[in-house]
PDB file of C-alpha atoms in Angstrom:
ATOM      1  CA  UNK P 202      40.884  29.673 -29.232  1.00 43.00           C
ATOM      2  CA  UNK P 203      39.232  32.525 -27.559  1.00 45.00           C
ATOM      3  CA  UNK P 204      40.762  34.941 -30.283  1.00 44.00           C
ATOM      4  CA  UNK P 205      38.875  32.639 -32.738  1.00 46.00           C
ATOM      5  CA  UNK P 206      35.722  32.918 -30.896  1.00 49.00           C
ATOM      6  CA  UNK P 207      36.151  36.672 -30.982  1.00 47.00           C
ATOM      7  CA  UNK P 208      36.405  37.108 -34.504  1.00 43.00           C
ATOM      8  CA  UNK P 209      33.062  38.575 -34.753  1.00 47.00           C
ATOM      9  CA  UNK P 210      32.887  40.962 -32.302  1.00 44.00           C
ATOM     10  CA  UNK P 211      36.037  42.353 -33.962  1.00 41.00           C
ATOM     11  CA  UNK P 212      33.763  42.616 -36.908  1.00 40.00           C
ATOM     12  CA  UNK P 213      30.964  44.056 -35.868  1.00 46.00           C
ATOM     13  CA  UNK P 214      33.206  46.595 -32.934  1.00 44.00           C
ATOM     14  CA  UNK P 215      29.701  47.290 -32.007  1.00 50.00           C
ATOM     15  CA  UNK P 216      28.765  49.668 -34.365  1.00 46.00           C
ATOM     16  CA  UNK P 217      26.082  52.914 -33.982  1.00 46.00           C
ATOM     17  CA  UNK P 218      22.488  51.631 -33.669  1.00 49.00           C
ATOM     18  CA  UNK P 219      22.004  53.105 -37.748  1.00 50.00           C
ATOM     19  CA  UNK P 220      24.182  50.321 -38.774  1.00 66.00           C
ATOM     20  CA  UNK P 221      22.138  47.518 -37.325  1.00 71.00           C
ATOM     21  CA  UNK P 222      19.929  47.386 -40.218  1.00 84.00           C
ATOM     22  CA  UNK P 223      16.939  46.137 -40.177  1.00 88.00           C
ATOM     23  CA  UNK P 224      14.763  43.596 -37.778  1.00 93.00           C
ATOM     24  CA  UNK P 225      14.216  40.278 -40.151  1.00 92.00           C
ATOM     25  CA  UNK P 226      12.681  38.511 -36.503  1.00 92.00           C
ATOM     26  CA  UNK P 227      12.267  38.559 -33.069  1.00 94.00           C
ATOM     27  CA  UNK P 228      11.382  35.872 -30.372  1.00 95.00           C
ATOM     28  CA  UNK P 229      10.985  36.798 -27.139  1.00 96.00           C
ATOM     29  CA  UNK P 230      13.569  39.434 -25.723  1.00 96.00           C
ATOM     30  CA  UNK P 231      15.898  38.871 -28.765  1.00 97.00           C
ATOM     31  CA  UNK P 232      15.639  41.040 -32.005  1.00 96.00           C
ATOM     32  CA  UNK P 233      17.429  39.808 -35.346  1.00 95.00           C
ATOM     33  CA  UNK P 234      18.828  42.478 -37.385  1.00 94.00           C
ATOM     34  CA  UNK P 235      20.310  41.671 -40.696  1.00 92.00           C
ATOM     35  CA  UNK P 236      22.930  44.472 -42.113  1.00 90.00           C
ATOM     36  CA  UNK P 237      24.449  43.929 -45.994  1.00 88.00           C
ATOM     37  CA  UNK P 238      28.251  44.372 -46.087  1.00 84.00           C
ATOM     38  CA  UNK P 239      28.464  47.746 -48.592  1.00 85.00           C
ATOM     39  CA  UNK P 240      31.405  46.457 -51.281  1.00 88.00           C
ATOM     40  CA  UNK P 241      30.168  42.526 -51.109  1.00 87.00           C
ATOM     41  CA  UNK P 242      26.684  42.547 -49.967  1.00 86.00           C
ATOM     42  CA  UNK P 243      27.378  39.534 -47.885  1.00 88.00           C
ATOM     43  CA  UNK P 244      24.348  39.599 -45.385  1.00 90.00           C
ATOM     44  CA  UNK P 245      25.164  39.316 -42.270  1.00 89.00           C
ATOM     45  CA  UNK P 246      22.734  38.739 -38.391  1.00 92.00           C
ATOM     46  CA  UNK P 247      23.369  39.479 -35.607  1.00 94.00           C
ATOM     47  CA  UNK P 248      20.732  39.575 -32.058  1.00 96.00           C
ATOM     48  CA  UNK P 249      20.393  42.537 -30.153  1.00 96.00           C
ATOM     49  CA  UNK P 250      19.071  41.447 -26.229  1.00 97.00           C
ATOM     50  CA  UNK P 251      15.826  43.700 -25.206  1.00 96.00           C
ATOM     51  CA  UNK P 252      17.520  46.769 -27.815  1.00 93.00           C
ATOM     52  CA  UNK P 253      20.055  46.916 -25.722  1.00 95.00           C
ATOM     53  CA  UNK P 254      22.542  46.794 -28.426  1.00 94.00           C
ATOM     54  CA  UNK P 255      25.935  46.609 -26.185  1.00 95.00           C
ATOM     55  CA  UNK P 256      23.866  42.591 -25.559  1.00 97.00           C
ATOM     56  CA  UNK P 257      24.942  41.216 -29.012  1.00 96.00           C
ATOM     57  CA  UNK P 258      24.295  37.124 -29.974  1.00 96.00           C
ATOM     58  CA  UNK P 259      25.459  35.914 -33.013  1.00 93.00           C
ATOM     59  CA  UNK P 260      26.157  32.392 -34.512  1.00 92.00           C
ATOM     60  CA  UNK P 261      28.710  31.242 -32.074  1.00 94.00           C
ATOM     61  CA  UNK P 262      29.153  33.618 -29.580  1.00 96.00           C
ATOM     62  CA  UNK P 263      27.499  36.183 -26.613  1.00 97.00           C
ATOM     63  CA  UNK P 264      29.020  39.517 -25.986  1.00 97.00           C
ATOM     64  CA  UNK P 265      27.907  41.997 -23.714  1.00 97.00           C
ATOM     65  CA  UNK P 266      30.010  45.335 -24.044  1.00 96.00           C
ATOM     66  CA  UNK P 267      31.672  47.045 -21.262  1.00 93.00           C
ATOM     67  CA  UNK P 268      32.804  50.335 -23.419  1.00 87.00           C
ATOM     68  CA  UNK P 269      31.805  53.541 -22.103  1.00 86.00           C
ATOM     69  CA  UNK P 270      31.440  51.650 -18.359  1.00 87.00           C
ATOM     70  CA  UNK P 271      35.017  50.273 -18.269  1.00 86.00           C
ATOM     71  CA  UNK P 272      37.335  47.435 -19.771  1.00 91.00           C
ATOM     72  CA  UNK P 273      36.596  43.749 -18.122  1.00 96.00           C
ATOM     73  CA  UNK P 274      38.496  42.646 -15.345  1.00 97.00           C
ATOM     74  CA  UNK P 275      36.606  39.082 -14.609  1.00 98.00           C
ATOM     75  CA  UNK P 276      33.584  37.478 -14.260  1.00 98.00           C
ATOM     76  CA  UNK P 277      31.533  35.016 -12.398  1.00 98.00           C
ATOM     77  CA  UNK P 278      28.832  33.217 -14.592  1.00 98.00           C
ATOM     78  CA  UNK P 279      25.433  31.383 -13.300  1.00 98.00           C
ATOM     79  CA  UNK P 280      23.395  29.380 -15.362  1.00 98.00           C
ATOM     80  CA  UNK P 281      19.923  29.204 -14.365  1.00 98.00           C
ATOM     81  CA  UNK P 282      20.345  27.871 -10.999  1.00 97.00           C
ATOM     82  CA  UNK P 283      22.658  25.843 -10.975  1.00 97.00           C
ATOM     83  CA  UNK P 284      25.305  27.103  -8.427  1.00 98.00           C
ATOM     84  CA  UNK P 285      27.825  29.803  -9.637  1.00 98.00           C
ATOM     85  CA  UNK P 286      30.978  29.575 -11.520  1.00 97.00           C
ATOM     86  CA  UNK P 287      34.289  30.403 -10.096  1.00 98.00           C
ATOM     87  CA  UNK P 288      35.248  33.505 -10.906  1.00 98.00           C
ATOM     88  CA  UNK P 289      37.149  33.666 -14.325  1.00 98.00           C
ATOM     89  CA  UNK P 290      40.007  36.972 -15.327  1.00 98.00           C
ATOM     90  CA  UNK P 291      39.119  38.535 -18.403  1.00 97.00           C
ATOM     91  CA  UNK P 292      40.904  37.175 -21.660  1.00 95.00           C
ATOM     92  CA  UNK P 293      42.807  39.202 -23.384  1.00 94.00           C
ATOM     93  CA  UNK P 294      40.880  39.461 -26.237  1.00 90.00           C
ATOM     94  CA  UNK P 295      38.070  40.678 -23.797  1.00 95.00           C
ATOM     95  CA  UNK P 296      40.548  43.038 -22.494  1.00 94.00           C
ATOM     96  CA  UNK P 297      41.023  44.386 -25.966  1.00 93.00           C
ATOM     97  CA  UNK P 298      37.949  44.277 -27.119  1.00 94.00           C
ATOM     98  CA  UNK P 299      36.068  45.923 -23.699  1.00 95.00           C
ATOM     99  CA  UNK P 300      33.261  42.733 -23.736  1.00 96.00           C
ATOM    100  CA  UNK P 301      32.426  39.774 -21.784  1.00 98.00           C
ATOM    101  CA  UNK P 302      32.332  37.217 -24.843  1.00 97.00           C
ATOM    102  CA  UNK P 303      30.825  33.401 -24.359  1.00 97.00           C
ATOM    103  CA  UNK P 304      32.001  31.364 -26.405  1.00 95.00           C
ATOM    104  CA  UNK P 305      32.550  27.239 -26.951  1.00 96.00           C
ATOM    105  CA  UNK P 306      31.581  25.356 -23.469  1.00 96.00           C
ATOM    106  CA  UNK P 307      30.010  29.012 -22.312  1.00 97.00           C
ATOM    107  CA  UNK P 308      27.912  29.514 -25.157  1.00 97.00           C
ATOM    108  CA  UNK P 309      26.536  25.861 -25.353  1.00 97.00           C
ATOM    109  CA  UNK P 310      25.230  26.672 -21.925  1.00 97.00           C
ATOM    110  CA  UNK P 311      23.998  29.362 -22.706  1.00 97.00           C
ATOM    111  CA  UNK P 312      21.798  27.750 -25.258  1.00 97.00           C
ATOM    112  CA  UNK P 313      20.409  25.180 -23.171  1.00 96.00           C
ATOM    113  CA  UNK P 314      19.478  27.374 -20.655  1.00 98.00           C
ATOM    114  CA  UNK P 315      16.794  29.761 -19.378  1.00 98.00           C
ATOM    115  CA  UNK P 316      18.875  32.698 -17.412  1.00 98.00           C
ATOM    116  CA  UNK P 317      22.229  33.839 -17.478  1.00 98.00           C
ATOM    117  CA  UNK P 318      23.114  35.487 -14.333  1.00 98.00           C
ATOM    118  CA  UNK P 319      26.996  37.364 -14.691  1.00 98.00           C
ATOM    119  CA  UNK P 320      29.001  39.836 -12.034  1.00 98.00           C
ATOM    120  CA  UNK P 321      31.427  41.512 -14.337  1.00 98.00           C
ATOM    121  CA  UNK P 322      34.287  43.112 -12.578  1.00 97.00           C
ATOM    122  CA  UNK P 323      35.245  45.841 -14.689  1.00 96.00           C
ATOM    123  CA  UNK P 324      39.743  47.504 -15.148  1.00 93.00           C
ATOM    124  CA  UNK P 325      38.047  50.268 -13.167  1.00 91.00           C
ATOM    125  CA  UNK P 326      37.084  48.464  -9.778  1.00 93.00           C
ATOM    126  CA  UNK P 327      33.090  48.269 -10.117  1.00 95.00           C
ATOM    127  CA  UNK P 328      30.909  45.423 -10.199  1.00 96.00           C
ATOM    128  CA  UNK P 329      28.237  45.277 -12.569  1.00 96.00           C
ATOM    129  CA  UNK P 330      25.786  42.599 -13.106  1.00 97.00           C
ATOM    130  CA  UNK P 331      23.459  41.571 -16.156  1.00 97.00           C
ATOM    131  CA  UNK P 332      20.531  38.840 -15.766  1.00 98.00           C
ATOM    132  CA  UNK P 333      19.554  38.005 -19.379  1.00 98.00           C
ATOM    133  CA  UNK P 334      16.206  36.153 -19.756  1.00 98.00           C
ATOM    134  CA  UNK P 335      17.098  34.022 -22.632  1.00 97.00           C
ATOM    135  CA  UNK P 336      13.740  33.543 -23.451  1.00 97.00           C
ATOM    136  CA  UNK P 337      13.268  33.304 -27.086  1.00 96.00           C
ATOM    137  CA  UNK P 338      17.579  33.027 -27.756  1.00 96.00           C
ATOM    138  CA  UNK P 339      17.281  29.537 -29.614  1.00 94.00           C
ATOM    139  CA  UNK P 340      14.809  30.523 -32.294  1.00 94.00           C
ATOM    140  CA  UNK P 341      16.998  33.435 -32.764  1.00 94.00           C
ATOM    141  CA  UNK P 342      20.184  31.110 -33.182  1.00 93.00           C
ATOM    142  CA  UNK P 343      17.684  29.084 -35.598  1.00 91.00           C
ATOM    143  CA  UNK P 344      17.651  32.613 -37.720  1.00 90.00           C
ATOM    144  CA  UNK P 345      20.855  33.122 -38.564  1.00 87.00           C
ATOM    145  CA  UNK P 346      21.190  29.727 -40.497  1.00 85.00           C
ATOM    146  CA  UNK P 347      18.292  30.977 -42.590  1.00 83.00           C
ATOM    147  CA  UNK P 348      18.034  32.678 -46.019  1.00 75.00           C
ATOM    148  CA  UNK P 349      18.248  36.223 -45.050  1.00 86.00           C
ATOM    149  CA  UNK P 350      21.139  35.817 -42.999  1.00 87.00           C
ATOM    150  CA  UNK P 351      22.913  33.804 -45.591  1.00 83.00           C
ATOM    151  CA  UNK P 352      21.854  34.826 -49.387  1.00 78.00           C
ATOM    152  CA  UNK P 353      23.020  37.962 -51.199  1.00 73.00           C
ATOM    153  CA  UNK P 354      20.968  40.447 -52.042  1.00 64.00           C
ATOM    154  CA  UNK P 355      20.754  40.356 -56.068  1.00 60.00           C
ATOM    155  CA  UNK P 356      19.911  43.907 -57.469  1.00 54.00           C
TER     156      UNK P 356
END
């Protein structure tokens, strides 16, 4: 299941900023960017948090890349003002891609929240804290279903 959730990230692999295409929508702290596959012209959209390209949202996942800051060892999540969840070890996929991946029930909770906080233990033994204001996340998530993110361009 986790491998299926992370397939999109493996395809994105956090390319350079220039590869993210042009912004097509903005809401709150998020900007949707659209790119076209060089061979098939299939569109692909991703939302970026506050121009921090290491934090990406797609249709089913939120990714927080730790490339250059160590890999993921474990993470504690806190949604809104609810109590923090128990520490969970990084999945094999999270370790491989060096990114925290919220998918499945974690992603569903993210989409119904206003804020998510993460305390991430890296493989280097450091702690990284992220505090994401989710203002606009529902609207940009809806953009993934709109035609610019779905339809091929005709040339």
